Amino acid sequence: MKRRTGIKLCGMRHPKDIEACESLDIDAIGLILVPNRRRTVTMGIAKEIVNRVPDSIAAVGVMANPSMDEVKQWVEHVPLDRIQLHGNESPECCHRIREEVGIPIIKVMHVDDQGESSGEVGAYASVVDAVLLDSGAGPLKGGSGQTFSWDKIPSLVDPWQKEGIPVWIAGGLHPENVAELVRRFAIAGVDTSSGVETAEKKDPKKMATFVERVRNVDNE
Ligand SMILES: O=C(O)c1ccccc1N[C@@H]1O[C@H](COP(=O)(O)O)[C@@H](O)[C@H]1O
């Protein structure tokens, strides 16, 4: 059966970034709703962007350790399709958000220098819809442009896959390294932010090349 790798392009900040996505064969775009980050968008901009996203592309809101009130405020004003929890949210917190807000949860697990990942499979498998492995590098965690050691991917991914949880990979992915990642490992999807920017702005050419390189491997 032909493979199809999920692709999420994250950190959209302007409605024109979405124009550049419209012709791309991607699955999701992400909006940074974490306060005080370089790519953080206001509620107004988030709403404007999501309203332009084609139906075939999911709009993902990226949050880190949000309160229940904050989550509810975002989803009340912005029609998000998924919530990406990029902090240290407990299984109980994931469960509560999923139940009370009714939106699928992507839980980010951070991979440290030793290749160890946060998050016990047994505790999270029943309360999340997908897992995203990202580099734990840097004090801010997320959007760092840093890769983690890929050698551990099979042993990190396998226990989730056995529970039927799709695992996506992020952290320092760009058009020059994504084909190798997708070719080497059986993963559900890839997610990038810094790697498709030039001078801190989304670069339509890099986004298109990133997608093309993934789809070329899918078609090998
Ligand atoms: O992109 C950000 O600025 C960001 C801020 C806070 C939390 C998460 C963030 N981004 C997520 O991190 C991954 C990896 O980013 P990068 O490709 O290494 O720059 C990205 O795909 C987003 O999901």
Coordinates of C-alpha atoms and ligand atoms in Angstrom, one line a residue:
M1 CA 0.0 0.0 0.0
K2 CA 1.2 3.5 -0.8
R3 CA 2.5 5.4 2.1
R4 CA 1.2 8.9 3.0
T5 CA 3.2 10.8 5.6
G6 CA 1.3 13.5 7.5
I7 CA 2.7 17.0 7.2
K8 CA 2.1 19.9 9.5
L9 CA 3.6 23.3 8.9
C10 CA 3.6 25.2 12.2
G11 CA 4.0 28.8 13.3
M12 CA 1.7 30.5 10.8
R13 CA 1.5 34.2 11.6
H14 CA -0.1 36.0 8.7
P15 CA -3.1 35.3 6.4
K16 CA -0.6 35.3 3.5
D17 CA 1.2 32.3 5.0
I18 CA -2.0 30.4 4.4
E19 CA -2.2 31.5 0.8
A20 CA 1.2 29.8 0.4
C21 CA -0.2 26.6 1.9
E22 CA -3.4 26.4 -0.3
S23 CA -1.7 24.6 -3.2
L24 CA 0.4 22.3 -0.9
D25 CA -0.5 18.7 -0.2
I26 CA -0.4 19.1 3.6
D27 CA -2.5 17.9 6.5
A28 CA -2.3 20.6 9.1
I29 CA -1.1 24.0 9.9
G30 CA -0.2 25.2 13.4
L31 CA -0.7 28.4 15.3
I32 CA 1.4 29.3 18.3
L33 CA -1.0 30.3 21.2
V34 CA 1.7 30.1 23.8
P35 CA 2.2 33.6 25.2
N36 CA 5.3 35.7 24.5
R37 CA 6.9 33.6 21.9
R38 CA 8.3 34.9 18.6
R39 CA 5.5 33.3 16.6
T40 CA 2.6 33.9 19.0
V41 CA -0.5 35.1 17.3
T42 CA -3.4 37.2 18.9
M43 CA -6.9 35.8 19.0
G44 CA -7.9 38.1 16.2
I45 CA -5.1 37.0 13.9
A46 CA -5.7 33.3 14.8
K47 CA -9.3 33.6 13.9
E48 CA -8.5 35.4 10.6
I49 CA -5.9 32.7 9.7
V50 CA -8.1 29.7 10.6
N51 CA -11.1 31.1 8.6
R52 CA -8.8 31.0 5.5
V53 CA -7.6 27.5 6.0
P54 CA -9.1 25.1 3.4
D55 CA -11.3 22.3 4.8
S56 CA -8.8 19.7 3.8
I57 CA -6.2 21.1 6.2
A58 CA -6.6 20.9 10.0
A59 CA -6.0 24.0 12.1
V60 CA -3.9 23.1 15.2
G61 CA -3.7 25.4 18.2
V62 CA -0.3 25.0 20.0
M63 CA -0.5 25.6 23.8
A64 CA 1.8 25.0 26.7
N65 CA 0.4 24.3 30.2
P66 CA -2.8 26.3 29.5
S67 CA -5.5 26.6 32.2
M68 CA -8.9 25.2 31.4
D69 CA -10.3 28.7 31.1
E70 CA -7.6 29.6 28.5
V71 CA -8.3 26.6 26.4
K72 CA -12.1 27.3 26.5
Q73 CA -11.5 30.9 25.5
W74 CA -9.4 29.9 22.5
V75 CA -11.8 27.4 21.2
E76 CA -14.8 29.7 21.8
H77 CA -13.2 32.3 19.5
V78 CA -11.1 30.3 17.1
P79 CA -12.5 27.2 15.3
L80 CA -9.5 24.9 16.0
D81 CA -9.5 21.2 14.8
R82 CA -6.8 20.0 17.2
I83 CA -5.0 21.1 20.3
Q84 CA -1.3 20.5 20.6
L85 CA -0.2 20.5 24.2
H86 CA 3.5 21.4 24.2
G87 CA 4.2 21.7 27.9
N88 CA 4.3 19.4 30.9
E89 CA 0.6 18.6 30.9
S90 CA -0.3 15.6 33.0
P91 CA -2.5 12.7 31.7
E92 CA -5.3 14.0 33.9
C93 CA -5.0 17.5 32.2
C94 CA -5.1 15.9 28.7
H95 CA -8.1 13.9 29.7
R96 CA -10.0 16.9 31.1
I97 CA -9.3 19.1 28.1
R98 CA -10.3 16.4 25.6
E99 CA -13.5 15.6 27.5
E100 CA -14.6 19.2 28.3
V101 CA -13.6 20.8 25.0
G102 CA -14.2 17.8 22.7
I103 CA -11.2 18.4 20.4
P104 CA -8.6 15.8 19.7
I105 CA -5.3 16.2 21.6
I106 CA -1.8 16.0 20.2
K107 CA 0.5 15.6 23.2
V108 CA 4.1 16.6 22.7
M109 CA 6.8 14.5 24.4
H110 CA 10.2 16.1 24.7
V111 CA 13.3 14.0 23.8
D112 CA 16.4 14.8 25.9
D113 CA 20.1 14.5 25.1
Q114 CA 20.2 10.9 26.1
G115 CA 17.3 10.1 23.7
E116 CA 14.9 9.6 26.6
S117 CA 11.4 10.9 26.1
S118 CA 9.0 12.4 28.6
G119 CA 5.6 10.8 29.1
E120 CA 4.7 7.3 30.0
V121 CA 2.8 5.4 27.3
G122 CA 0.6 3.6 29.9
A123 CA -0.5 6.8 31.5
Y124 CA -1.2 8.8 28.3
A125 CA -2.3 6.3 25.7
S126 CA -6.0 6.5 26.6
V127 CA -6.2 10.3 26.9
V128 CA -4.4 11.5 23.7
D129 CA -5.1 11.1 20.0
A130 CA -1.6 11.5 18.7
V131 CA 1.9 12.1 20.0
L132 CA 4.5 14.5 18.7
L133 CA 8.2 13.8 19.6
D134 CA 10.1 17.1 19.7
S135 CA 13.5 18.1 20.8
G136 CA 13.7 19.1 24.4
A137 CA 16.7 21.4 23.6
G138 CA 16.7 25.0 24.8
P139 CA 15.1 26.7 27.7
L140 CA 11.8 27.5 25.9
K141 CA 11.0 24.0 24.4
G142 CA 9.4 24.2 21.0
G143 CA 10.2 26.0 17.9
S144 CA 13.9 25.8 18.7
G145 CA 15.0 24.5 15.3
Q146 CA 17.0 21.8 17.1
T147 CA 16.9 18.2 16.1
F148 CA 17.2 15.3 18.6
S149 CA 19.1 12.1 18.1
W150 CA 17.0 10.1 15.6
D151 CA 18.7 6.8 16.4
K152 CA 16.2 6.2 19.3
I153 CA 13.1 6.9 17.1
P154 CA 12.2 3.2 16.6
S155 CA 12.3 2.4 20.3
L156 CA 10.4 5.6 21.2
V157 CA 7.7 5.2 18.5
D158 CA 7.1 1.4 18.9
P159 CA 5.2 1.4 22.3
W160 CA 2.8 4.2 21.1
Q161 CA 2.2 2.4 17.8
K162 CA 1.3 -0.8 19.7
E163 CA -1.4 1.3 21.5
G164 CA -2.6 2.6 18.2
I165 CA -1.4 6.1 18.8
P166 CA 0.2 7.8 15.7
V167 CA 3.6 9.4 16.4
W168 CA 4.7 12.5 14.5
I169 CA 8.3 13.9 14.6
A170 CA 9.3 17.5 15.0
G171 CA 12.5 19.4 16.0
G172 CA 14.8 21.0 13.5
L173 CA 13.2 19.5 10.4
H174 CA 13.9 21.3 7.1
P175 CA 13.9 20.6 3.4
E176 CA 17.4 19.2 3.5
N177 CA 16.9 16.6 6.2
V178 CA 13.2 15.6 6.1
A179 CA 13.6 13.0 3.2
E180 CA 16.2 11.1 5.2
L181 CA 13.9 11.0 8.3
V182 CA 10.9 9.8 6.4
R183 CA 12.9 7.2 4.4
R184 CA 14.5 5.8 7.6
F185 CA 11.6 5.6 9.9
A186 CA 8.0 4.4 9.9
I187 CA 6.4 7.5 11.4
A188 CA 2.9 8.9 11.0
G189 CA 3.9 12.5 10.2
V190 CA 6.4 15.4 10.3
D191 CA 6.1 18.9 11.7
T192 CA 8.3 21.9 11.1
S193 CA 8.4 25.5 11.9
S194 CA 11.9 27.1 11.9
G195 CA 13.1 25.0 8.9
V196 CA 10.6 26.6 6.5
E197 CA 11.5 30.2 7.4
T198 CA 13.9 32.8 6.0
A199 CA 14.7 35.8 8.1
E200 CA 12.1 34.7 10.7
K201 CA 9.3 34.6 8.1
K202 CA 7.5 31.7 6.5
D203 CA 9.2 31.1 3.1
P204 CA 6.8 29.7 0.5
K205 CA 9.6 28.2 -1.5
K206 CA 11.0 26.3 1.5
M207 CA 7.5 25.1 2.5
A208 CA 6.9 23.8 -1.0
T209 CA 10.3 22.1 -1.2
F210 CA 9.7 20.5 2.3
V211 CA 6.4 19.0 1.1
E212 CA 7.8 17.9 -2.2
R213 CA 10.7 16.0 -0.5
V214 CA 8.3 14.2 1.8
R215 CA 5.9 13.2 -1.0
N216 CA 8.8 12.1 -3.2
V217 CA 9.8 9.6 -0.5
D218 CA 6.1 8.5 -0.1
N219 CA 6.1 7.7 -3.8
E220 CA 9.4 5.8 -3.9
Ligands
LIG1 O1 7.2 27.4 16.9 C1 7.2 27.9 18.0 O2 7.7 29.0 18.1 C2 6.8 27.2 19.2 C3 6.6 27.9 20.4 C4 6.1 27.2 21.5 C5 5.8 25.9 21.5 C6 6.0 25.2 20.3 C7 6.4 25.8 19.1 N1 6.6 25.1 17.9 C8 6.5 23.7 17.8 O3 7.8 23.1 17.9 C9 8.0 22.3 16.8 C10 9.4 22.2 16.4 O4 9.8 23.5 15.9 P1 11.1 23.7 15.0 O5 10.7 23.1 13.6 O6 12.2 23.0 15.6 O7 11.3 25.1 14.9 C11 7.1 22.9 15.7 O8 6.8 22.0 14.7 C12 5.9 23.3 16.5 O9 5.0 22.3 16.6

